Coordinates of N, CA and C in Angstrom, one line a residue:
M1 N -21.9 32.0 -13.5 CA -22.6 32.0 -11.7 C -23.3 33.9 -12.0
R2 N -24.1 33.7 -10.9 CA -24.4 34.9 -10.7 C -23.6 35.3 -9.4
G3 N -23.4 37.6 -10.3 CA -22.9 38.1 -9.0 C -23.8 38.8 -7.8
G4 N -23.1 39.7 -7.2 CA -23.9 39.9 -6.0 C -23.6 39.2 -5.2
R5 N -23.5 38.1 -4.7 CA -23.8 36.5 -3.4 C -22.8 37.3 -2.7
A6 N -22.9 36.8 -1.1 CA -21.8 37.4 -0.7 C -21.4 35.9 0.2
A7 N -22.2 34.6 -0.2 CA -21.7 33.5 0.5 C -20.7 33.3 -1.1
P8 N -19.9 32.2 -0.7 CA -19.0 31.7 -2.1 C -19.8 31.2 -2.9
A9 N -19.4 30.4 -3.9 CA -20.2 29.9 -4.7 C -19.1 28.3 -4.9
L10 N -19.6 27.5 -5.3 CA -18.6 25.8 -5.4 C -18.6 25.6 -7.0
L11 N -17.3 25.7 -7.3 CA -17.0 25.4 -8.8 C -16.4 23.7 -8.5
A12 N -17.0 22.8 -9.3 CA -16.7 21.8 -9.2 C -15.5 21.7 -10.4
V13 N -14.4 20.8 -9.9 CA -13.7 20.3 -11.0 C -13.1 19.4 -11.2
A14 N -14.3 18.7 -12.6 CA -13.7 16.9 -12.8 C -12.5 16.9 -13.9
H15 N -11.6 15.6 -14.1 CA -10.8 15.6 -15.1 C -11.4 16.0 -16.0
G16 N -12.7 15.3 -16.7 CA -13.1 15.1 -18.0 C -13.2 14.0 -18.9
T17 N -13.7 13.8 -19.8 CA -14.3 12.3 -20.3 C -14.8 12.6 -21.7
R18 N -14.8 11.7 -22.7 CA -15.3 11.5 -24.0 C -16.7 10.8 -23.5
D19 N -16.7 10.3 -22.3 CA -17.6 9.2 -22.0 C -19.4 10.1 -21.7
R20 N -20.0 9.4 -22.2 CA -21.3 10.7 -22.5 C -21.7 10.0 -20.6
V21 N -21.6 8.3 -20.4 CA -21.9 8.2 -19.1 C -21.2 9.2 -18.6
G22 N -20.5 9.2 -18.4 CA -19.3 9.8 -17.6 C -19.4 10.9 -17.3
I23 N -20.0 12.0 -18.3 CA -20.4 13.2 -17.6 C -21.8 13.1 -17.2
A24 N -22.2 12.3 -17.4 CA -24.3 12.5 -17.3 C -23.4 11.8 -15.3
T25 N -22.7 10.9 -15.1 CA -22.2 11.1 -13.5 C -21.8 11.7 -13.0
Y26 N -21.2 12.8 -13.4 CA -20.3 14.0 -12.7 C -22.0 15.0 -12.7
R27 N -22.5 14.6 -13.5 CA -24.0 15.9 -13.3 C -24.9 15.2 -12.5
A28 N -25.0 14.2 -12.4 CA -25.9 13.4 -11.2 C -25.2 13.8 -9.6
L29 N -23.8 13.8 -9.7 CA -23.5 14.0 -8.8 C -23.3 15.4 -8.3
L30 N -23.6 16.6 -8.9 CA -23.8 17.6 -9.1 C -25.3 17.9 -8.3
D31 N -25.8 17.6 -8.8 CA -27.2 17.7 -8.8 C -27.4 16.7 -7.1
L32 N -26.8 15.5 -6.9 CA -26.9 15.4 -5.4 C -26.2 16.5 -4.0
V33 N -25.2 17.0 -5.0 CA -24.9 18.3 -3.8 C -25.8 19.5 -3.3
R34 N -26.5 19.5 -4.7 CA -27.7 20.7 -4.8 C -28.3 20.3 -4.0
A35 N -28.7 19.3 -3.9 CA -30.1 18.8 -3.1 C -29.8 18.9 -1.6
R36 N -28.6 18.7 -1.3 CA -28.1 18.2 0.3 C -27.6 19.9 0.7
R37 N -27.9 20.8 0.0 CA -27.7 22.4 0.3 C -28.4 23.1 -0.9
P38 N -29.1 22.9 -0.4 CA -30.5 24.2 -1.4 C -30.3 25.5 -0.9
G39 N -29.9 26.2 -1.9 CA -29.5 27.4 -1.5 C -28.3 27.7 -2.3
L40 N -27.2 26.7 -2.6 CA -25.9 27.1 -2.9 C -26.0 26.9 -4.6
E41 N -25.0 28.4 -4.9 CA -24.5 27.7 -6.5 C -23.5 27.0 -6.5
A42 N -23.9 26.2 -6.8 CA -23.1 24.9 -7.5 C -22.9 24.3 -9.3
E43 N -21.6 24.5 -9.4 CA -21.6 24.5 -11.2 C -20.7 23.1 -11.1
L44 N -20.5 23.0 -12.4 CA -19.6 21.8 -12.6 C -18.9 22.1 -13.8
S45 N -17.4 21.7 -14.0 CA -16.7 21.9 -15.1 C -15.4 21.0 -14.9
F46 N -15.1 20.9 -16.3 CA -13.6 20.1 -16.7 C -12.1 20.2 -17.0
L47 N -11.2 19.8 -16.5 CA -10.2 20.3 -16.7 C -9.7 20.3 -18.3
D48 N -10.7 18.7 -18.8 CA -9.7 18.2 -20.6 C -11.0 18.1 -20.6
L49 N -11.3 17.5 -22.2 CA -12.2 16.2 -23.0 C -13.4 16.8 -22.9
A50 N -13.3 17.5 -22.0 CA -15.1 18.2 -22.0 C -15.6 19.4 -21.5
L51 N -16.6 20.0 -21.8 CA -16.9 21.4 -21.6 C -17.7 21.5 -20.5
P52 N -17.8 22.8 -19.7 CA -17.3 23.8 -19.7 C -16.0 23.8 -18.9
A53 N -14.8 24.3 -19.8 CA -13.0 24.6 -18.5 C -13.7 25.6 -17.8
P54 N -13.1 25.4 -16.2 CA -12.9 26.2 -15.6 C -12.9 28.0 -15.7
A55 N -12.2 28.1 -16.7 CA -11.8 29.2 -16.7 C -12.7 30.0 -17.5
Q56 N -13.8 29.5 -18.0 CA -15.4 29.6 -18.8 C -16.1 29.8 -17.7
V57 N -16.0 29.2 -16.7 CA -17.6 30.0 -15.9 C -16.7 30.7 -15.1
L58 N -15.7 30.6 -14.7 CA -14.6 31.4 -13.5 C -15.0 33.0 -14.5
A59 N -14.9 33.1 -15.8 CA -15.2 34.0 -16.6 C -16.5 35.3 -16.2
A60 N -17.3 33.9 -15.8 CA -18.7 35.1 -16.0 C -19.0 34.4 -14.1
S61 N -17.9 34.9 -13.3 CA -18.3 34.9 -11.7 C -18.0 36.6 -11.7
R62 N -18.2 36.7 -10.4 CA -18.3 38.0 -10.0 C -17.8 37.8 -8.1
G63 N -18.5 37.0 -7.7 CA -18.5 36.9 -6.3 C -17.2 35.7 -6.3
P64 N -17.4 35.7 -4.7 CA -16.3 34.4 -4.4 C -17.0 33.3 -4.9
V65 N -15.8 32.2 -4.9 CA -16.1 30.7 -5.5 C -14.7 29.7 -5.0
V66 N -15.6 29.0 -4.4 CA -14.7 27.4 -4.1 C -14.4 26.7 -5.3
L67 N -12.7 26.7 -5.8 CA -13.0 25.2 -6.5 C -12.8 24.1 -5.5
V68 N -13.4 23.3 -6.1 CA -13.5 21.7 -5.5 C -13.7 20.8 -6.3
P69 N -12.2 20.0 -6.5 CA -11.8 19.6 -7.0 C -12.2 18.0 -7.2
L70 N -12.9 17.2 -8.4 CA -13.4 16.2 -8.6 C -12.3 15.0 -8.6
L71 N -11.3 15.2 -7.5 CA -10.7 14.6 -8.2 C -9.8 13.8 -6.9
L72 N -9.4 12.1 -6.9 CA -9.3 11.4 -5.2 C -8.1 11.7 -4.7
N73 N -7.4 12.0 -5.2 CA -5.4 12.2 -5.1 C -5.0 13.6 -5.0
T74 N -3.9 13.6 -4.6 CA -3.2 14.4 -5.2 C -2.5 14.7 -6.0
G75 N -1.8 15.7 -7.0 CA -1.2 15.6 -8.4 C -1.3 16.7 -8.9
Y76 N -0.8 16.5 -10.3 CA -0.5 17.5 -11.3 C -1.6 18.4 -11.4
H77 N -3.1 17.9 -11.5 CA -4.1 18.7 -11.7 C -4.3 19.3 -10.1
V78 N -3.8 18.8 -9.2 CA -4.4 19.7 -8.1 C -2.8 20.9 -7.5
T79 N -2.1 20.5 -7.8 CA -1.1 20.8 -7.5 C -0.4 21.9 -8.6
V80 N -0.5 21.9 -10.1 CA -0.8 22.9 -10.6 C -1.2 23.7 -11.8
D81 N -2.6 22.5 -12.9 CA -3.1 23.1 -13.0 C -4.4 24.2 -12.5
L82 N -5.2 23.6 -11.4 CA -6.0 24.5 -10.7 C -5.1 25.3 -9.8
P83 N -4.2 25.7 -9.6 CA -3.7 27.1 -9.1 C -3.2 27.9 -10.4
A84 N -3.2 27.3 -11.1 CA -2.7 28.5 -12.6 C -4.2 28.9 -13.5
V85 N -4.9 27.7 -13.1 CA -6.9 28.4 -13.0 C -7.0 29.7 -12.4
R86 N -6.7 29.3 -11.0 CA -6.8 30.6 -10.1 C -5.9 31.9 -10.7
A87 N -4.6 31.7 -10.7 CA -4.0 32.7 -10.8 C -4.8 33.7 -11.8
A88 N -4.8 32.7 -13.6 CA -6.0 33.6 -14.2 C -7.3 34.1 -14.2
A89 N -7.8 33.8 -13.4 CA -8.9 34.0 -13.0 C -9.4 35.8 -13.1
P90 N -10.5 36.1 -13.3 CA -10.9 37.6 -13.3 C -11.0 38.6 -12.1
H91 N -10.9 37.6 -11.1 CA -11.3 38.4 -9.6 C -10.0 37.3 -8.5
P92 N -9.4 38.2 -8.2 CA -8.9 37.3 -6.9 C -9.6 36.5 -5.7
D93 N -10.9 36.7 -5.7 CA -11.5 35.6 -4.5 C -12.0 34.9 -4.8
I94 N -11.3 33.8 -4.9 CA -11.1 32.2 -5.5 C -10.4 31.5 -4.6
R95 N -10.8 30.6 -4.0 CA -10.0 29.6 -3.1 C -10.5 28.0 -3.8
Q96 N -9.0 27.0 -3.1 CA -9.2 25.8 -3.9 C -9.1 24.9 -2.4
A97 N -10.1 24.0 -3.0 CA -10.0 23.1 -1.8 C -9.5 22.2 -2.0
A98 N -9.3 20.9 -1.0 CA -8.5 19.9 -0.9 C -8.9 18.9 -1.8
P99 N -8.1 18.0 -2.5 CA -8.7 17.1 -3.3 C -9.6 16.7 -2.1
L100 N -10.8 15.2 -3.2 CA -11.9 14.0 -2.2 C -11.0 13.4 -1.2
G101 N -9.5 13.0 -1.9 CA -9.5 11.4 -1.4 C -8.0 11.5 -0.8
P102 N -7.6 11.1 0.4 CA -7.9 9.9 1.0 C -9.0 10.4 2.0
D103 N -9.7 9.7 2.6 CA -11.1 10.1 3.2 C -12.1 9.0 3.5
P104 N -12.3 9.3 5.2 CA -13.5 7.5 5.4 C -14.9 7.7 4.5
L105 N -14.7 8.8 4.3 CA -16.5 9.2 3.3 C -16.0 8.0 1.9
L106 N -14.8 8.7 1.4 CA -14.9 7.7 0.3 C -14.6 5.9 0.8
A107 N -14.1 5.6 1.3 CA -14.2 3.8 1.9 C -15.7 3.4 2.3
A108 N -16.6 4.3 3.1 CA -18.0 4.0 3.2 C -18.7 3.9 1.3
A109 N -18.1 4.7 0.4 CA -18.9 4.8 0.0 C -18.4 3.9 -1.3
L110 N -17.0 3.3 -1.3 CA -16.6 2.4 -2.2 C -17.2 0.8 -1.5
A111 N -17.1 0.8 -0.1 CA -17.4 -0.1 0.7 C -19.4 -0.8 -0.2
D112 N -19.8 0.3 -0.7 CA -20.9 -0.1 -0.7 C -21.5 -0.6 -2.3
R113 N -20.4 0.5 -3.4 CA -20.2 -0.3 -4.6 C -19.7 -1.2 -4.4
L114 N -19.2 -2.2 -3.7 CA -18.6 -3.1 -3.5 C -19.5 -4.2 -3.1
A115 N -20.2 -4.0 -2.1 CA -21.4 -4.9 -1.7 C -23.2 -4.9 -3.0
E116 N -23.0 -3.7 -3.8 CA -23.9 -3.7 -4.9 C -23.3 -4.8 -6.0
A117 N -21.9 -4.8 -6.4 CA -21.3 -5.3 -7.0 C -21.3 -7.0 -6.5
G118 N -21.7 -7.4 -5.4 CA -21.6 -8.4 -5.3 C -22.7 -8.9 -4.9
R119 N -24.3 -8.0 -4.8 CA -25.5 -8.9 -5.2 C -25.3 -9.0 -6.3
T120 N -24.9 -8.4 -7.3 CA -25.4 -8.8 -8.5 C -24.3 -9.4 -9.6
S121 N -24.0 -10.5 -9.2 CA -22.7 -11.2 -9.8 C -23.2 -12.3 -9.2
G122 N -24.2 -13.0 -9.6 CA -24.2 -13.8 -9.4 C -25.1 -14.7 -8.0
G123 N -25.1 -13.8 -6.8 CA -25.1 -14.3 -5.5 C -23.4 -14.7 -5.4
R124 N -22.6 -14.7 -6.3 CA -21.1 -15.2 -4.9 C -20.7 -14.0 -4.4
G125 N -21.4 -12.8 -4.7 CA -21.2 -12.1 -3.6 C -22.0 -12.0 -2.1
S126 N -22.6 -13.1 -2.0 CA -23.3 -12.9 -1.3 C -22.4 -12.7 -0.1
S127 N -21.4 -13.2 0.1 CA -20.4 -13.5 1.5 C -19.2 -12.4 2.1
G128 N -19.1 -12.1 0.5 CA -18.4 -10.8 0.4 C -17.1 -11.3 -0.1
P129 N -16.0 -10.1 -0.4 CA -15.0 -10.7 -0.7 C -13.9 -11.2 0.4
D130 N -13.1 -12.1 -0.5 CA -12.0 -12.7 0.9 C -10.7 -11.2 1.2
A131 N -10.5 -10.7 -0.1 CA -9.4 -9.8 -0.2 C -10.3 -8.7 -1.6
V132 N -9.6 -7.9 -1.9 CA -9.7 -6.4 -2.7 C -9.1 -6.0 -2.9
V133 N -8.6 -5.4 -4.5 CA -7.9 -4.9 -5.2 C -8.3 -3.6 -5.4
L134 N -7.9 -2.9 -4.7 CA -8.3 -0.9 -5.5 C -7.7 -0.5 -6.5
A135 N -8.2 -0.3 -7.9 CA -8.3 -0.3 -8.4 C -8.2 1.7 -8.7
A136 N -6.9 2.2 -9.0 CA -6.5 3.9 -8.6 C -6.0 4.0 -10.1
A137 N -6.5 5.1 -10.7 CA -5.4 5.7 -12.0 C -3.8 5.4 -12.3
G138 N -3.6 5.7 -10.9 CA -2.1 5.8 -11.0 C -1.6 7.3 -11.7
S139 N -0.6 7.6 -10.5 CA 0.1 8.9 -11.2 C 1.4 9.2 -11.3
T140 N 2.6 9.9 -12.0 CA 3.9 9.8 -11.6 C 4.1 11.0 -10.0
D141 N 3.3 11.1 -9.7 CA 3.2 11.8 -8.2 C 3.6 11.4 -7.0
P142 N 4.5 11.2 -6.8 CA 4.8 10.5 -5.8 C 3.8 10.6 -4.1
A143 N 3.5 11.8 -4.4 CA 2.1 12.1 -3.2 C 0.3 11.4 -4.0
A144 N 0.5 11.3 -5.0 CA -0.7 10.5 -5.2 C -0.9 9.1 -5.0
G145 N 0.7 8.6 -5.3 CA 0.6 7.0 -4.8 C 0.6 7.3 -3.0
A146 N 1.1 7.9 -2.3 CA 0.8 8.1 -1.0 C -0.6 7.9 -0.7
D147 N -1.3 8.9 -1.7 CA -2.9 8.9 -1.3 C -3.7 7.5 -1.3
T148 N -3.2 7.0 -2.7 CA -3.7 6.1 -3.0 C -3.9 4.5 -2.0
E149 N -2.1 4.6 -0.8 CA -2.3 3.9 -0.5 C -2.8 4.1 1.2
V150 N -3.1 5.1 1.5 CA -3.6 5.6 2.6 C -5.1 5.0 1.8
M151 N -5.4 5.6 1.2 CA -7.4 5.1 1.2 C -7.5 3.6 1.3
A152 N -6.4 2.8 0.6 CA -6.5 1.5 0.4 C -6.5 0.9 2.0
E153 N -5.5 1.7 2.8 CA -6.1 1.4 4.5 C -6.8 1.4 5.1
L154 N -7.6 2.5 4.9 CA -9.0 3.3 5.2 C -10.4 1.6 4.8
L155 N -9.9 1.4 3.7 CA -11.2 0.4 3.0 C -10.6 -0.3 3.7
R156 N -9.5 -1.0 4.1 CA -9.3 -2.7 4.4 C -9.7 -2.2 6.3
R157 N -9.6 -1.0 6.8 CA -10.2 -0.9 7.8 C -12.3 -0.6 8.7
R158 N -12.4 -0.8 7.2 CA -13.7 -0.7 6.5 C -14.4 -1.6 6.1
L159 N -13.9 -2.9 5.8 CA -14.0 -4.1 5.5 C -13.6 -5.1 6.2
G160 N -12.4 -4.4 6.9 CA -11.6 -5.9 7.3 C -11.4 -7.0 7.1
C161 N -10.4 -7.2 5.6 CA -9.9 -8.4 4.7 C -9.1 -6.9 4.1
P162 N -7.9 -8.0 3.3 CA -6.6 -7.1 2.7 C -7.3 -6.7 1.7
V163 N -6.7 -5.6 1.4 CA -6.9 -4.8 0.5 C -5.3 -3.8 0.2
V164 N -4.9 -4.0 -1.7 CA -4.5 -4.1 -1.6 C -4.2 -2.9 -3.0
A165 N -3.8 -1.9 -2.9 CA -4.0 -0.7 -4.5 C -3.2 -1.2 -5.7
G166 N -3.5 -1.3 -6.7 CA -3.6 -1.5 -8.0 C -3.1 -0.4 -8.8
Y167 N -2.2 0.1 -10.1 CA -2.9 1.5 -10.8 C -3.0 0.9 -12.1
L168 N -3.7 1.9 -12.7 CA -3.8 1.3 -14.4 C -3.0 2.0 -15.1
C169 N -2.0 2.8 -14.6 CA -0.8 3.9 -15.1 C -0.1 3.8 -14.3
A170 N 1.1 4.3 -15.0 CA 1.7 5.2 -14.2 C 2.7 4.7 -13.0
N171 N 2.1 3.3 -12.5 CA 2.4 2.8 -11.2 C 2.5 1.2 -11.4
A172 N 2.5 0.5 -10.2 CA 2.7 -0.8 -10.4 C 2.6 -1.0 -8.7
P173 N 2.1 -2.7 -8.6 CA 1.2 -3.5 -9.4 C 0.1 -3.1 -10.0
S174 N 0.0 -3.5 -11.9 CA -1.0 -3.1 -11.8 C -2.3 -4.0 -11.6
P175 N -3.4 -3.5 -11.5 CA -5.1 -4.7 -10.7 C -5.3 -5.7 -11.5
D176 N -4.7 -6.5 -12.6 CA -4.8 -7.5 -12.6 C -3.3 -8.2 -12.1
E177 N -2.2 -7.6 -12.2 CA -0.9 -8.2 -11.2 C -1.3 -8.4 -10.0
A178 N -2.6 -7.3 -9.3 CA -2.6 -7.4 -7.7 C -3.7 -8.7 -7.5
V179 N -4.6 -8.7 -8.6 CA -5.7 -10.3 -8.4 C -4.4 -11.2 -8.2
R180 N -3.5 -11.3 -9.5 CA -3.2 -12.4 -9.3 C -2.1 -12.7 -8.2
S181 N -1.5 -11.8 -7.5 CA -1.0 -11.8 -6.9 C -1.4 -12.5 -5.4
L182 N -2.5 -11.6 -5.0 CA -4.0 -12.2 -3.8 C -4.3 -13.5 -4.1
R183 N -4.6 -14.3 -5.7 CA -4.8 -15.1 -5.2 C -3.7 -16.3 -4.9
A184 N -2.0 -15.8 -5.8 CA -1.3 -16.9 -5.5 C -1.0 -16.9 -3.9
A185 N -1.8 -15.8 -2.9 CA -1.2 -15.9 -1.7 C -2.4 -16.4 -0.4
G186 N -3.3 -17.1 -1.7 CA -4.3 -17.6 -1.2 C -5.5 -17.3 -0.6
H187 N -5.8 -16.5 -1.4 CA -7.4 -15.8 -1.5 C -8.5 -15.7 -2.6
R188 N -9.4 -17.3 -2.4 CA -10.2 -17.2 -3.4 C -11.1 -16.3 -4.3
R189 N -11.8 -15.2 -3.4 CA -11.8 -14.6 -4.0 C -11.4 -13.1 -4.0
V190 N -11.3 -12.7 -4.9 CA -10.9 -11.5 -4.9 C -11.3 -10.3 -5.9
A191 N -11.7 -9.3 -4.7 CA -13.1 -8.1 -6.0 C -12.1 -7.1 -6.3
V192 N -12.7 -6.6 -7.2 CA -11.9 -5.6 -7.5 C -12.4 -4.1 -7.2
A193 N -12.5 -3.3 -6.3 CA -13.4 -1.8 -6.4 C -12.3 -0.7 -7.1
R194 N -13.4 0.1 -7.8 CA -13.2 0.8 -9.2 C -12.7 2.0 -8.4
H195 N -11.5 2.4 -8.2 CA -11.3 3.6 -7.5 C -11.1 4.9 -8.1
L196 N -12.7 5.2 -8.7 CA -12.0 6.1 -10.0 C -13.4 6.8 -9.4
M197 N -13.6 8.1 -10.4 CA -15.1 8.9 -10.1 C -16.2 8.3 -11.3
A198 N -15.9 8.5 -12.4 CA -17.3 7.6 -13.0 C -16.8 7.3 -14.1
P199 N -17.8 6.5 -14.9 CA -17.5 6.1 -16.2 C -16.4 6.3 -17.3
G200 N -15.5 5.9 -17.4 CA -14.7 6.1 -18.7 C -13.5 5.2 -19.1
H201 N -12.3 5.7 -20.2 CA -11.3 5.5 -20.2 C -10.7 3.8 -19.1
F202 N -10.7 4.2 -18.3 CA -10.3 3.8 -16.7 C -10.7 2.6 -16.4
A203 N -12.3 3.1 -16.4 CA -13.1 2.6 -15.2 C -13.4 0.6 -16.6
R204 N -13.5 1.1 -17.8 CA -13.0 0.0 -18.8 C -12.3 -1.0 -18.5
R205 N -10.7 -0.1 -18.2 CA -9.5 -0.8 -18.3 C -9.7 -2.0 -17.4
A206 N -10.6 -1.4 -16.0 CA -10.1 -1.8 -14.3 C -11.1 -3.4 -14.9
Q207 N -12.1 -3.0 -15.8 CA -13.1 -4.0 -16.0 C -12.7 -5.6 -15.7
G208 N -11.5 -5.6 -16.7 CA -10.9 -6.8 -17.2 C -9.6 -7.2 -16.2
A209 N -9.7 -6.7 -15.0 CA -8.1 -6.9 -14.2 C -8.5 -8.9 -13.6
G210 N -10.2 -9.0 -13.4 CA -10.1 -10.3 -13.4 C -10.7 -10.8 -11.7
G211 N -11.1 -10.1 -11.3 CA -11.8 -10.1 -10.4 C -13.0 -11.0 -10.0
C212 N -13.4 -11.4 -8.9 CA -14.6 -12.1 -9.0 C -15.1 -11.3 -9.6
F213 N -15.9 -10.2 -8.8 CA -16.6 -9.2 -9.9 C -16.2 -7.3 -9.4
V214 N -16.5 -6.9 -10.0 CA -15.8 -5.3 -10.3 C -17.0 -4.2 -9.4
S215 N -17.1 -3.5 -8.4 CA -17.4 -2.9 -8.7 C -17.8 -1.0 -9.3
A216 N -18.9 -0.7 -9.2 CA -19.0 0.2 -10.4 C -18.4 1.6 -9.9
P217 N -18.0 3.2 -10.4 CA -17.1 3.4 -10.2 C -17.9 4.7 -8.9
L218 N -17.5 5.3 -8.1 CA -18.2 6.1 -7.1 C -19.5 6.8 -7.4
G219 N -19.2 7.5 -8.6 CA -20.7 8.6 -9.1 C -21.0 8.8 -8.0
A220 N -22.5 8.7 -8.3 CA -23.0 9.9 -7.5 C -23.5 9.2 -6.6
H221 N -22.5 8.7 -5.5 CA -22.9 8.0 -4.2 C -23.5 9.0 -3.1
P222 N -24.2 9.2 -2.2 CA -24.4 10.3 -1.5 C -23.3 10.9 -0.5
D223 N -22.3 9.7 -0.2 CA -21.0 9.8 0.8 C -20.0 10.6 0.0
V224 N -20.2 10.4 -1.3 CA -19.4 11.7 -2.3 C -20.0 13.0 -2.3
A225 N -21.3 13.2 -2.4 CA -22.0 14.5 -2.1 C -21.2 15.1 -1.4
R226 N -21.5 14.0 0.2 CA -20.9 14.5 1.0 C -19.3 15.2 1.6
L227 N -18.4 14.6 1.0 CA -17.1 15.2 1.0 C -17.3 15.9 0.3
V228 N -18.0 16.0 -1.1 CA -17.5 17.4 -1.9 C -18.3 18.9 -1.2
L229 N -18.9 18.9 -0.2 CA -20.0 19.4 0.2 C -18.8 19.6 2.0
K230 N -17.8 18.6 2.4 CA -16.8 18.9 3.9 C -15.7 19.5 3.1
R231 N -15.4 19.1 1.8 CA -14.1 19.9 1.0 C -14.5 21.2 0.8
F232 N -16.0 21.6 0.4 CA -16.4 23.0 0.3 C -16.3 23.9 1.8
D233 N -16.8 23.1 2.6 CA -17.1 24.2 3.9 C -15.0 23.8 4.6
E234 N -14.8 23.4 4.3 CA -13.3 23.2 5.2 C -12.5 24.4 3.8
A235 N -12.6 24.6 2.9 CA -12.1 26.1 2.3 C -12.9 26.4 2.4
S236 N -13.7 27.0 2.5 CA -14.7 28.5 2.9 C -14.9 28.4 3.9
G237 N -14.5 28.3 5.0 CA -14.7 28.6 6.3 C -16.2 29.3 6.8
E238 N -17.2 28.3 5.7 CA -18.5 28.6 5.9 C -19.3 27.5 7.3
P239 N -19.0 27.5 8.1 CA -20.0 26.8 9.5 C -21.3 27.2 9.4
A240 N -22.2 27.9 8.8 CA -23.4 27.7 8.0 C -24.0 26.6 7.6
G241 N -22.6 25.9 6.4 CA -22.8 25.6 5.6 C -23.3 24.3 6.0
R242 N -22.3 24.0 7.2 CA -22.5 22.6 7.3 C -23.8 22.7 8.1
A243 N -23.9 23.4 9.1 CA -25.1 22.7 9.8 C -26.0 22.9 8.4
A244 N -26.5 23.2 7.6 CA -27.5 22.9 6.4 C -27.3 21.9 5.9
D245 N -26.0 21.4 5.8 CA -25.4 19.5 5.4 C -26.5 18.6 6.2
A246 N -25.7 19.0 7.5 CA -26.8 18.0 8.6 C -27.9 18.1 8.6
A247 N -28.8 19.1 8.2 CA -30.3 19.5 8.3 C -30.9 18.1 7.3
T248 N -29.9 18.4 6.0 CA -30.6 17.5 4.7 C -30.2 16.3 4.5
R249 N -29.6 15.2 5.4 CA -28.5 14.6 6.0 C -29.4 13.3 5.3
T250 N -31.3 13.1 5.2 CA -31.7 12.5 4.5 C -32.1 12.4 2.5
V251 N -31.4 13.6 2.0 CA -31.4 13.9 1.0 C -30.9 12.8 0.3

């Protein structure tokens, strides 16, 4: 990051992955963010498994920075790792935004990904699913589970059909258990919505949950880019930024 800026810069912080497509997906999302907010200094970092780390980017920063977690709920990274990054930073003018979820913009993006998957599943998705499993990573932090349940409810309201959370680790039910339970309750067309940011280990596991079709991870979706900027604006208190974003809604 270059110094001498009065406005804060955005440092997006992803969990990290060894998957090259996953890393490319995060980079594509940041490209969308930059396109929506011309002139905003926005960079990408990873907490684990990929570089650069947030500390490496912050070591070169001079002006104010807002850390925006590319994370879908509250959890250890949000409550422990990112505060530690802030505490170790070379200057104090660093703020931390809230995680991306839960938020109606994510529900809109999840609904779009489901519609895309339905259209490409041999025509079976033309009438839409009659139930959905929201496949999330899972966490031992109760707040993360609560966030995921809120997200399931937001998606239910968006789709107008039952939505049940399924967890890929740490919590129950698993996505495949949730699919079986919904089918046992009489739902014939159960789709799986991957409540995940990018391709990687959990995304591959969710693929095998047994749904009639499985949506792509959220990735570089326009509503996710809007949400990144929304979190940035909330943390930085930049009303001018919100106006600039509104002016680029067609990007």
